[in-house]
Short mmCIF file of C-alpha atoms and ligand atoms in Angstrom, two decimals:
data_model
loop_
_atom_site.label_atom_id
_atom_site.label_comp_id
_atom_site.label_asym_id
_atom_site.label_seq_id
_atom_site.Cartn_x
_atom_site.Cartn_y
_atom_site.Cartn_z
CA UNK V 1 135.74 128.80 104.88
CA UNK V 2 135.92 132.90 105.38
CA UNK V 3 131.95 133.64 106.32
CA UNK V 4 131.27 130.42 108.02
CA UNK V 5 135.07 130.53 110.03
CA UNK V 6 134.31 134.31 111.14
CA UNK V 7 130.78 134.08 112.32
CA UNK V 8 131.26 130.94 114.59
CA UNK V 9 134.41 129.82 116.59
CA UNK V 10 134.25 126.26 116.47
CA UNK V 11 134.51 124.18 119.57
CA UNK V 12 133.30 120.86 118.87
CA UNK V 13 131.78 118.85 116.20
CA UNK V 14 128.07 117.79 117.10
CA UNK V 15 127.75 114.39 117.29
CA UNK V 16 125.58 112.42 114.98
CA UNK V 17 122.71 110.56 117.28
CA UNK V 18 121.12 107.58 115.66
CA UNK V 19 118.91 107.21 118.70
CA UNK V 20 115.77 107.73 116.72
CA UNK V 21 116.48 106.70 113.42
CA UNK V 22 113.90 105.42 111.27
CA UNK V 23 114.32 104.13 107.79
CA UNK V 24 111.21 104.06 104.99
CA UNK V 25 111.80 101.47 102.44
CA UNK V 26 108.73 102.25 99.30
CA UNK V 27 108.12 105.96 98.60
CA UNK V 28 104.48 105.85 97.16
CA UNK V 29 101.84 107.21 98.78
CA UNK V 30 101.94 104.91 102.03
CA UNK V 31 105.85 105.77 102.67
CA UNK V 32 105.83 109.43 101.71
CA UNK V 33 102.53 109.81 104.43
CA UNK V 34 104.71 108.07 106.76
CA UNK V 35 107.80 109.87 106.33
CA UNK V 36 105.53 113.49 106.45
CA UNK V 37 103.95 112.59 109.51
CA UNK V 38 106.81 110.72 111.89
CA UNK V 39 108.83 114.34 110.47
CA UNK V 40 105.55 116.71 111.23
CA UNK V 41 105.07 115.28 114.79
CA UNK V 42 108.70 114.93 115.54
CA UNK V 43 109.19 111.18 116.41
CA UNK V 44 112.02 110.94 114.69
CA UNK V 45 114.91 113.51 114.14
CA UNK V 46 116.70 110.64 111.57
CA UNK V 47 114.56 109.62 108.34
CA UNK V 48 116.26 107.40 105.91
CA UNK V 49 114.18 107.17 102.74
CA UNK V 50 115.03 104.17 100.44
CA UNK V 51 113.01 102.72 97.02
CA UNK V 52 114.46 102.16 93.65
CA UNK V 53 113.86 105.19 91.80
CA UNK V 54 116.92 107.55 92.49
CA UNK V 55 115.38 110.92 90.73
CA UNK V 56 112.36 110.69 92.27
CA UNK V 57 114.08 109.48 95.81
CA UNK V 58 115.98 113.11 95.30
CA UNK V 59 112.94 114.66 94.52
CA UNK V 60 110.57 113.73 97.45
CA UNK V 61 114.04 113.79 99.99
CA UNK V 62 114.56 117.88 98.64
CA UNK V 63 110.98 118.65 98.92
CA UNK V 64 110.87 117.44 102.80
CA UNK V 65 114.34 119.06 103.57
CA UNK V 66 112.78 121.96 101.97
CA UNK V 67 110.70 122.35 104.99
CA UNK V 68 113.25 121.77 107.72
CA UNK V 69 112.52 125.47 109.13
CA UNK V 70 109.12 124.27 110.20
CA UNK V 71 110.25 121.27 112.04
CA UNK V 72 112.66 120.26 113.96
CA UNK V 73 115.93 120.40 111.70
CA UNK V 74 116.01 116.65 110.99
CA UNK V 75 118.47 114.74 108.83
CA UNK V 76 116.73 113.69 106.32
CA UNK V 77 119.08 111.20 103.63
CA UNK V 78 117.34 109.25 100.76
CA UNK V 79 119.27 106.65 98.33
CA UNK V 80 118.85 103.38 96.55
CA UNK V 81 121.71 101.90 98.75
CA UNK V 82 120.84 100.34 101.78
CA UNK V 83 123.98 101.57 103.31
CA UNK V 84 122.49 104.82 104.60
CA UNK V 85 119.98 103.17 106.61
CA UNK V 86 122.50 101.21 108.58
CA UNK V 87 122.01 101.76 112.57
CA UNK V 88 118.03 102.42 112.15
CA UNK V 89 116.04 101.49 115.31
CA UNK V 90 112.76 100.99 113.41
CA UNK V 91 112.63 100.13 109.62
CA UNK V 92 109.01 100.86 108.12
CA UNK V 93 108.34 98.62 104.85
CA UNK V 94 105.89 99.85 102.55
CA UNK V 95 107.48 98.48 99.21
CA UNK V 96 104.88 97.14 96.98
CA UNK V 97 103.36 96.47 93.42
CA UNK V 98 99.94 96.81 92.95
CA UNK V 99 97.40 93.76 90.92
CA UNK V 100 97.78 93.67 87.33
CA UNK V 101 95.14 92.68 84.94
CA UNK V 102 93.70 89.66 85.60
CA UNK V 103 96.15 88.99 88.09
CA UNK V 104 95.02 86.73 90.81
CA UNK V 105 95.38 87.96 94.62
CA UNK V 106 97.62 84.80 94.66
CA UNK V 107 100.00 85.87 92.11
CA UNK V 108 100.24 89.73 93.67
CA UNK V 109 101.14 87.84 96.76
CA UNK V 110 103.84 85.85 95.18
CA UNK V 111 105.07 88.79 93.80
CA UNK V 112 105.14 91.33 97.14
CA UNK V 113 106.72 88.23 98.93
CA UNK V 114 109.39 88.04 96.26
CA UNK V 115 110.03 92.19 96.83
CA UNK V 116 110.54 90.78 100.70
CA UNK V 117 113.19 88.81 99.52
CA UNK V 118 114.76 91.21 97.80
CA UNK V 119 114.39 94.06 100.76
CA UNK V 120 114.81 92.73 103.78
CA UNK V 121 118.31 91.24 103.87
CA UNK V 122 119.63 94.58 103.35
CA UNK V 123 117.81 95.91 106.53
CA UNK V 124 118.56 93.14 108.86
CA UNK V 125 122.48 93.58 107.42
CA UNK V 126 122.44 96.90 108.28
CA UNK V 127 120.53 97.30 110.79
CA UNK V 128 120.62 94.10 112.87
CA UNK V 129 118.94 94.88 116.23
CA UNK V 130 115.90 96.93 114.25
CA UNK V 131 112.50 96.41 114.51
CA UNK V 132 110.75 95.71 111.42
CA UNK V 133 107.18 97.42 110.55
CA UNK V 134 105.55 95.59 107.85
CA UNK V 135 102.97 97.76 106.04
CA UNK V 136 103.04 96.35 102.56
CA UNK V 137 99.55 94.07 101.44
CA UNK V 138 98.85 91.72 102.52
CA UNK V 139 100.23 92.89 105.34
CA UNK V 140 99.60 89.39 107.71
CA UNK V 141 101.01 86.99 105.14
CA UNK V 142 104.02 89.53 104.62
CA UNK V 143 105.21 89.98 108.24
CA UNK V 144 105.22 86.12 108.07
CA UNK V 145 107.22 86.10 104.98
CA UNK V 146 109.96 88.92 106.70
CA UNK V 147 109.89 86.77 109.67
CA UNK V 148 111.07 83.70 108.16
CA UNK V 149 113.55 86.07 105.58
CA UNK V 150 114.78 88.14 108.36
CA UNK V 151 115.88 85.30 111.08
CA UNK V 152 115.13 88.15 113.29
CA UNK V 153 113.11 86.71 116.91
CA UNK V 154 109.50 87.13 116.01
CA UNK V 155 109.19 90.15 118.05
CA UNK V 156 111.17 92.51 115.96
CA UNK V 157 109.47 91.65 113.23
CA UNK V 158 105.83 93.67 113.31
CA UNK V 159 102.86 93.86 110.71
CA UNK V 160 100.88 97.39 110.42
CA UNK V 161 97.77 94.92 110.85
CA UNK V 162 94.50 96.14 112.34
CA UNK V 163 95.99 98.93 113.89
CA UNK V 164 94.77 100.88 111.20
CA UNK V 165 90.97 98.92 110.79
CA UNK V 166 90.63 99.88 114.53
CA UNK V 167 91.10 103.99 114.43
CA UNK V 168 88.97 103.31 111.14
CA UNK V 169 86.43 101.74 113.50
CA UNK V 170 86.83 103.64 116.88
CA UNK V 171 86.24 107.00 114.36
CA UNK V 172 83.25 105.74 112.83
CA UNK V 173 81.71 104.61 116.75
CA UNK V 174 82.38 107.98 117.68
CA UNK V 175 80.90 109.89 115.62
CA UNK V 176 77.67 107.78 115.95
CA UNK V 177 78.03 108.41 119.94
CA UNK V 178 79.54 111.67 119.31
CA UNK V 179 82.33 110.89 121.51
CA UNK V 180 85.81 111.63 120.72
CA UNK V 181 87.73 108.49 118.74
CA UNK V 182 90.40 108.23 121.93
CA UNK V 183 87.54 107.86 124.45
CA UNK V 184 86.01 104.96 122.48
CA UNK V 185 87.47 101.98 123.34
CA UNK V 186 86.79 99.23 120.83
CA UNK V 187 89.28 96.70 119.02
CA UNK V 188 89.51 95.00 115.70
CA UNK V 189 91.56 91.85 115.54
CA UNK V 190 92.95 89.03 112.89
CA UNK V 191 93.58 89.51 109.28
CA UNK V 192 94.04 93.13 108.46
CA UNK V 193 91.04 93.47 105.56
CA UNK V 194 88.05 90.57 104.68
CA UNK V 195 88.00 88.17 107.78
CA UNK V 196 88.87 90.93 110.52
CA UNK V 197 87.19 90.45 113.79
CA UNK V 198 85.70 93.17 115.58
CA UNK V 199 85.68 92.62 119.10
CA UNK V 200 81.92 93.69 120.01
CA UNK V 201 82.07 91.99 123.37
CA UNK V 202 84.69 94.62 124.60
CA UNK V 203 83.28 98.02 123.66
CA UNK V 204 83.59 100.66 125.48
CA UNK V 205 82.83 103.89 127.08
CA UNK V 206 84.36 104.81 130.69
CA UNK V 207 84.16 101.47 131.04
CA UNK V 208 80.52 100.99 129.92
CA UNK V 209 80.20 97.91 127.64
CA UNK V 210 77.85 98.51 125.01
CA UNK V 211 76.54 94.91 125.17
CA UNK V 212 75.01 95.45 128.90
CA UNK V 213 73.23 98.03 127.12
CA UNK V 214 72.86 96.33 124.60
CA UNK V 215 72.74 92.64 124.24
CA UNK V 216 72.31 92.42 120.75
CA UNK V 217 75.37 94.74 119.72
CA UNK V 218 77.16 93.16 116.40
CA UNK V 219 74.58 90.56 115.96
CA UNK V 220 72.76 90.16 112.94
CA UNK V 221 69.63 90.41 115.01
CA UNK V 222 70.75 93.82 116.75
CA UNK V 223 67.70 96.38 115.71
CA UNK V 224 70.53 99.61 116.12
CA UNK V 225 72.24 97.21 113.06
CA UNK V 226 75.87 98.31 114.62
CA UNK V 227 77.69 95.67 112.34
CA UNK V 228 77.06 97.60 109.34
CA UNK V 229 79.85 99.76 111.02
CA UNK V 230 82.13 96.79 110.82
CA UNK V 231 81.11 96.45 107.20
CA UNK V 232 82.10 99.78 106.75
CA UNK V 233 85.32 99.44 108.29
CA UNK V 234 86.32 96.04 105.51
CA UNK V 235 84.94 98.16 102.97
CA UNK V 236 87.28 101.28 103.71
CA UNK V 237 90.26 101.01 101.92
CA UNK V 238 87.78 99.56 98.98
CA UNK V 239 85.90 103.12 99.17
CA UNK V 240 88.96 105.24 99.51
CA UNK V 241 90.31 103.63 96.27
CA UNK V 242 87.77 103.83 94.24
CA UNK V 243 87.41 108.15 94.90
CA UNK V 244 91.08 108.78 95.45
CA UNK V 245 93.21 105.55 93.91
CA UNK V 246 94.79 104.41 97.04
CA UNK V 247 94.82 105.20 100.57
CA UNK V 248 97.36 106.88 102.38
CA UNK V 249 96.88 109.55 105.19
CA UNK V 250 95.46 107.62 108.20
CA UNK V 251 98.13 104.42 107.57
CA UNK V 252 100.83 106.65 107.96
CA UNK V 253 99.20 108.11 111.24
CA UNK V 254 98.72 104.85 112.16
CA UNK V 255 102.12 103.94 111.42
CA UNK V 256 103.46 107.04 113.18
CA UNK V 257 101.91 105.84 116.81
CA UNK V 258 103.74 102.50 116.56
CA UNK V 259 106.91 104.17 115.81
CA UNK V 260 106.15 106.61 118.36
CA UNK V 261 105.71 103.45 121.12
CA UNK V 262 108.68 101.95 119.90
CA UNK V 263 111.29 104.77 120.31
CA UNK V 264 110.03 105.80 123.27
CA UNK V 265 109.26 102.61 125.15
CA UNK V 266 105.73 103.34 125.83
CA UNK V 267 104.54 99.98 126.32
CA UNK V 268 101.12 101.18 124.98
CA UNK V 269 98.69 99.04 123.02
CA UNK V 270 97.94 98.20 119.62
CA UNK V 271 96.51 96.72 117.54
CA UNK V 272 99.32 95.03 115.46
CA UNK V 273 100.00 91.47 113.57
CA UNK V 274 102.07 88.87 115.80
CA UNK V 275 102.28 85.45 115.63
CA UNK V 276 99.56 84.35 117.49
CA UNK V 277 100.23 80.09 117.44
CA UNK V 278 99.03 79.13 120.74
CA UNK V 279 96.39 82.09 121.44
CA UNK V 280 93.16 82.30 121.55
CA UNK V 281 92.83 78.66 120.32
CA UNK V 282 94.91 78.97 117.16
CA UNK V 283 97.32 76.06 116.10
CA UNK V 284 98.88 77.63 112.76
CA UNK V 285 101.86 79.50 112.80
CA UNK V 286 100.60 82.89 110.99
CA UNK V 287 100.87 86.36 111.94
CA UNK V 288 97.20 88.22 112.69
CA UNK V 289 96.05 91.26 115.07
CA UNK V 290 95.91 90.84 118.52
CA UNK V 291 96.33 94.31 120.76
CA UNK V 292 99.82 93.97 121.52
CA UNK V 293 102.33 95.95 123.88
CA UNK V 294 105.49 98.38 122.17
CA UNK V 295 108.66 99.31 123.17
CA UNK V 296 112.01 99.24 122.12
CA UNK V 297 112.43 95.60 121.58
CA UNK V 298 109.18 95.41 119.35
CA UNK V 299 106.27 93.20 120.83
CA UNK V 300 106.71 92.82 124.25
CA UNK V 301 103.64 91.25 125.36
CA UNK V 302 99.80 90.33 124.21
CA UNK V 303 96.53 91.07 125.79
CA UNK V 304 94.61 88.56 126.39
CA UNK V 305 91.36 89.68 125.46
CA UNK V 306 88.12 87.81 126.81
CA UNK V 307 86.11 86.68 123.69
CA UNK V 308 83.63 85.23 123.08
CA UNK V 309 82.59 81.54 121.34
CA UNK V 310 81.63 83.73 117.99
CA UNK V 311 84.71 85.97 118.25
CA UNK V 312 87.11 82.99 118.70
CA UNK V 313 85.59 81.08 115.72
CA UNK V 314 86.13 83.89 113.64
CA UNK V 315 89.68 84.21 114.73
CA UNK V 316 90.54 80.61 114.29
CA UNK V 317 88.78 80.95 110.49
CA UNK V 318 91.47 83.91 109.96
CA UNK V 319 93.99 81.75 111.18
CA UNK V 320 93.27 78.60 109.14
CA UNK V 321 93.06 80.69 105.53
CA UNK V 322 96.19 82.27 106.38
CA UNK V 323 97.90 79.33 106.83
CA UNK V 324 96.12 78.53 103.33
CA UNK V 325 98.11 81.55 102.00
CA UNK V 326 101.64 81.37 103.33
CA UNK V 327 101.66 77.83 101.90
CA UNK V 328 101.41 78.72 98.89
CA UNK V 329 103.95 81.31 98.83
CA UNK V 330 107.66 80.46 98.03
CA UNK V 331 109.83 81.66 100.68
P1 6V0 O 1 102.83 102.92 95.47
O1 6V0 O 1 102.40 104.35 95.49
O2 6V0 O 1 102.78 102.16 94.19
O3 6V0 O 1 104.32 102.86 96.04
C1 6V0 O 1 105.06 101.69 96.13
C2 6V0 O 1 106.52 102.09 96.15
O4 6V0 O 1 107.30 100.92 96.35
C3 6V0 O 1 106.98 102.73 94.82
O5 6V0 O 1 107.61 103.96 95.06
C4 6V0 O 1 107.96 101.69 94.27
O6 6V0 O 1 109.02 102.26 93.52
C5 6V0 O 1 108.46 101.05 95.57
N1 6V0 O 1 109.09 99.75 95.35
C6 6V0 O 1 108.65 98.70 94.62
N2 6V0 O 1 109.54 97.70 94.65
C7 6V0 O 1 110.57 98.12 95.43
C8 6V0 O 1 111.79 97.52 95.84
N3 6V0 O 1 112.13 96.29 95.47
N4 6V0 O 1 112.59 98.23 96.64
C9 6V0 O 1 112.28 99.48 97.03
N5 6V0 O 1 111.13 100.09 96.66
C10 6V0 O 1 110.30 99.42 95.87
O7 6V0 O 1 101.99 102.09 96.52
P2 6V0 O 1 101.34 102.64 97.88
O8 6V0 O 1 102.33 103.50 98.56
O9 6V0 O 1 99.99 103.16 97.61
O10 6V0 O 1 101.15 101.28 98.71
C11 6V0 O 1 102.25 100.57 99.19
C12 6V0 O 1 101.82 99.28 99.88
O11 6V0 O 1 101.14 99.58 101.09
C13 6V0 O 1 100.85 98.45 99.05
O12 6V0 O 1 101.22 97.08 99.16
C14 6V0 O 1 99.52 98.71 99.72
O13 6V0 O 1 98.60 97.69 99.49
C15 6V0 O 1 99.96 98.80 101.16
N6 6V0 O 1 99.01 99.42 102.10
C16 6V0 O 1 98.93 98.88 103.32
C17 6V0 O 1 98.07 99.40 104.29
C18 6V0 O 1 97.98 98.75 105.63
O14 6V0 O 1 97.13 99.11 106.46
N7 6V0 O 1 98.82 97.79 105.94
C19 6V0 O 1 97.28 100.52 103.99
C20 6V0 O 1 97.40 101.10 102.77
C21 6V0 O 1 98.24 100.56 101.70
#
């Protein structure tokens, strides 16, 4: 071609590097937040954007390449054929239906788990040595479900989980300590939403617990009433719902640190949903939040955090009504 052929004297073709390609399966308002902010803070170079709905695919896929200028030139492809994401390193899954009238949470289960059948074959066909971020609700008793689907080692398979209930958490600490979120160290664990389990025994500043300070911290009995902030924390997404119809910004930052960990082998911690048989006291096989380390081969390791009698309990009551859930789901 004349223009192109005069201005530049070929040498070489570029070569195309999947290094840090990450695939978005679900294109609502979770995936689209995820895809803006993994492109805004340039994780990945290589975003794949899948869901059913090809005009609309086209639509959000133009829109993003639109502003390629301002970042860093990515590839950005979008289709309702799995082919394109073949080769992904991380595959973020935030397909999902919402409840329908008088629909029981049962039901809406039945139904996400049956969108897991249909979705994750294709990824772990085409992309076989992926790991697998399950955002879609509920989010525990899904990553279970992709688990058993994907055949994948339970490692590579990875639930959004509490991640996001802790910065929820950690931001509303801080700005009653007016401290900065980062500098707050503090922890939710188990079921990402009603039974989660914040872990009041570890909070932190520089390595000040609160409890020496104060003894009473998360207790019903505590005078400073610091639960309610755990309260607040189950009653987020709730709140966020009701003003706005669904939440979407702070999952897909959320979402954007794991991938971050994961392509760059960061071995940082999160909070993210595991299967935790065997920790902690828990004999069911069900995936909940414990702060886990990320790299390139997904979970590497756990923490084993210190709890107490009352923190334990309250996992092991997560634990048993998951294992209520996921057997009543057809896999
Ligand atoms: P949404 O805006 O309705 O988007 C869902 C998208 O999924 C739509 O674009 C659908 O077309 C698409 N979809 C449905 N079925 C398929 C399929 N078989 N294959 C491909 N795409 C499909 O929902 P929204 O984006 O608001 O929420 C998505 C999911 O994330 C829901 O299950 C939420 O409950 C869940 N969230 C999870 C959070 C977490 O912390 N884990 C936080 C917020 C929301």
């Amino acid at each position: 071609e004349n223009v192109k052929g005069k201005l530049m004297h070929e040498i070489q073709k570029p070569i195309e590097t999947f290094d840090d390609k990450v695939t978005v399966v679900g294109i609502g308002a979770v995936g689209m937040a995820c895809a803006f902010s993994i492109l805004s803070q340039g994780i990945s170079n290589n975003l794949v954007l899948i869901d059913m709905f090809e005009n609309k695919l086209e639509g959000e896929m133009m829109d993003l390449q639109h502003g390629s200028l301002f970042l860093k030139d990515p590839k950005i492809t979008a289709s309702t054929d799995y082919a394109v994401s073949a080769g992904s390193r991380v595959c973020v899954v935030t397909a999902g239906v919402r409840q329908k009238d008088n629909e029981s949470r049962t039901d809406l289960l039945q139904r996400n788990a049956d969108l897991m059948k249909n979705i994750i074959p294709h990824l772990v066909e085409y992309s076989p040595n992926a790991v697998l971020l399950i955002v879609s609700n509920p989010c525990d008793v899904l990553s279970y479900v992709a688990w058993k689907i994907s055949g994948f080692p339970m490692t590579r398979i990875i639930g959004s989980g509490t991640n996001l209930d802790t910065s929820r958490f950690r931001y509303m600490i801080a700005n009653r300590l007016n401290i900065a979120p980062a500098s707050v160290h503090a922890w939710i664990i188990g079921e990402h939403g009603d039974t989660s389990v914040a872990v009041w025994s570890a909070l932190n500043v520089a390595g000040v617990r609160l409890r020496d300070i104060n003894p009473k911290i998360g207790t019903r009995e505590d005078p400073d009433r610091w639960e309610d902030i755990h309260k607040e924390v189950v009653l987020s997404a709730y709140n966020v719902i009701k003003k706005k119809g669904y939440t979407n910004w702070a999952i897909g930052l959320s979402v954007t640190s794991m991938v971050h960990s994961i392509l760059k082998n960061m071995n940082s911690v999160h909070a993210v949903s595991t299967l935790i048989k065997g920790l902690h006291g828990v004999k069911e096989e069900v995936y909940l939040s414990l702060p886990c380390t990320l790299g390139q081969r997904g979970v590497l390791g756990v923490i084993q955090q210190v709890l107490t009698p009352t923190e334990r309990e309250a996992l092991q009551k997560s634990a048993r009504i998951m294992a209520e859930l996921i057997k009543g789901v057809h896999i």
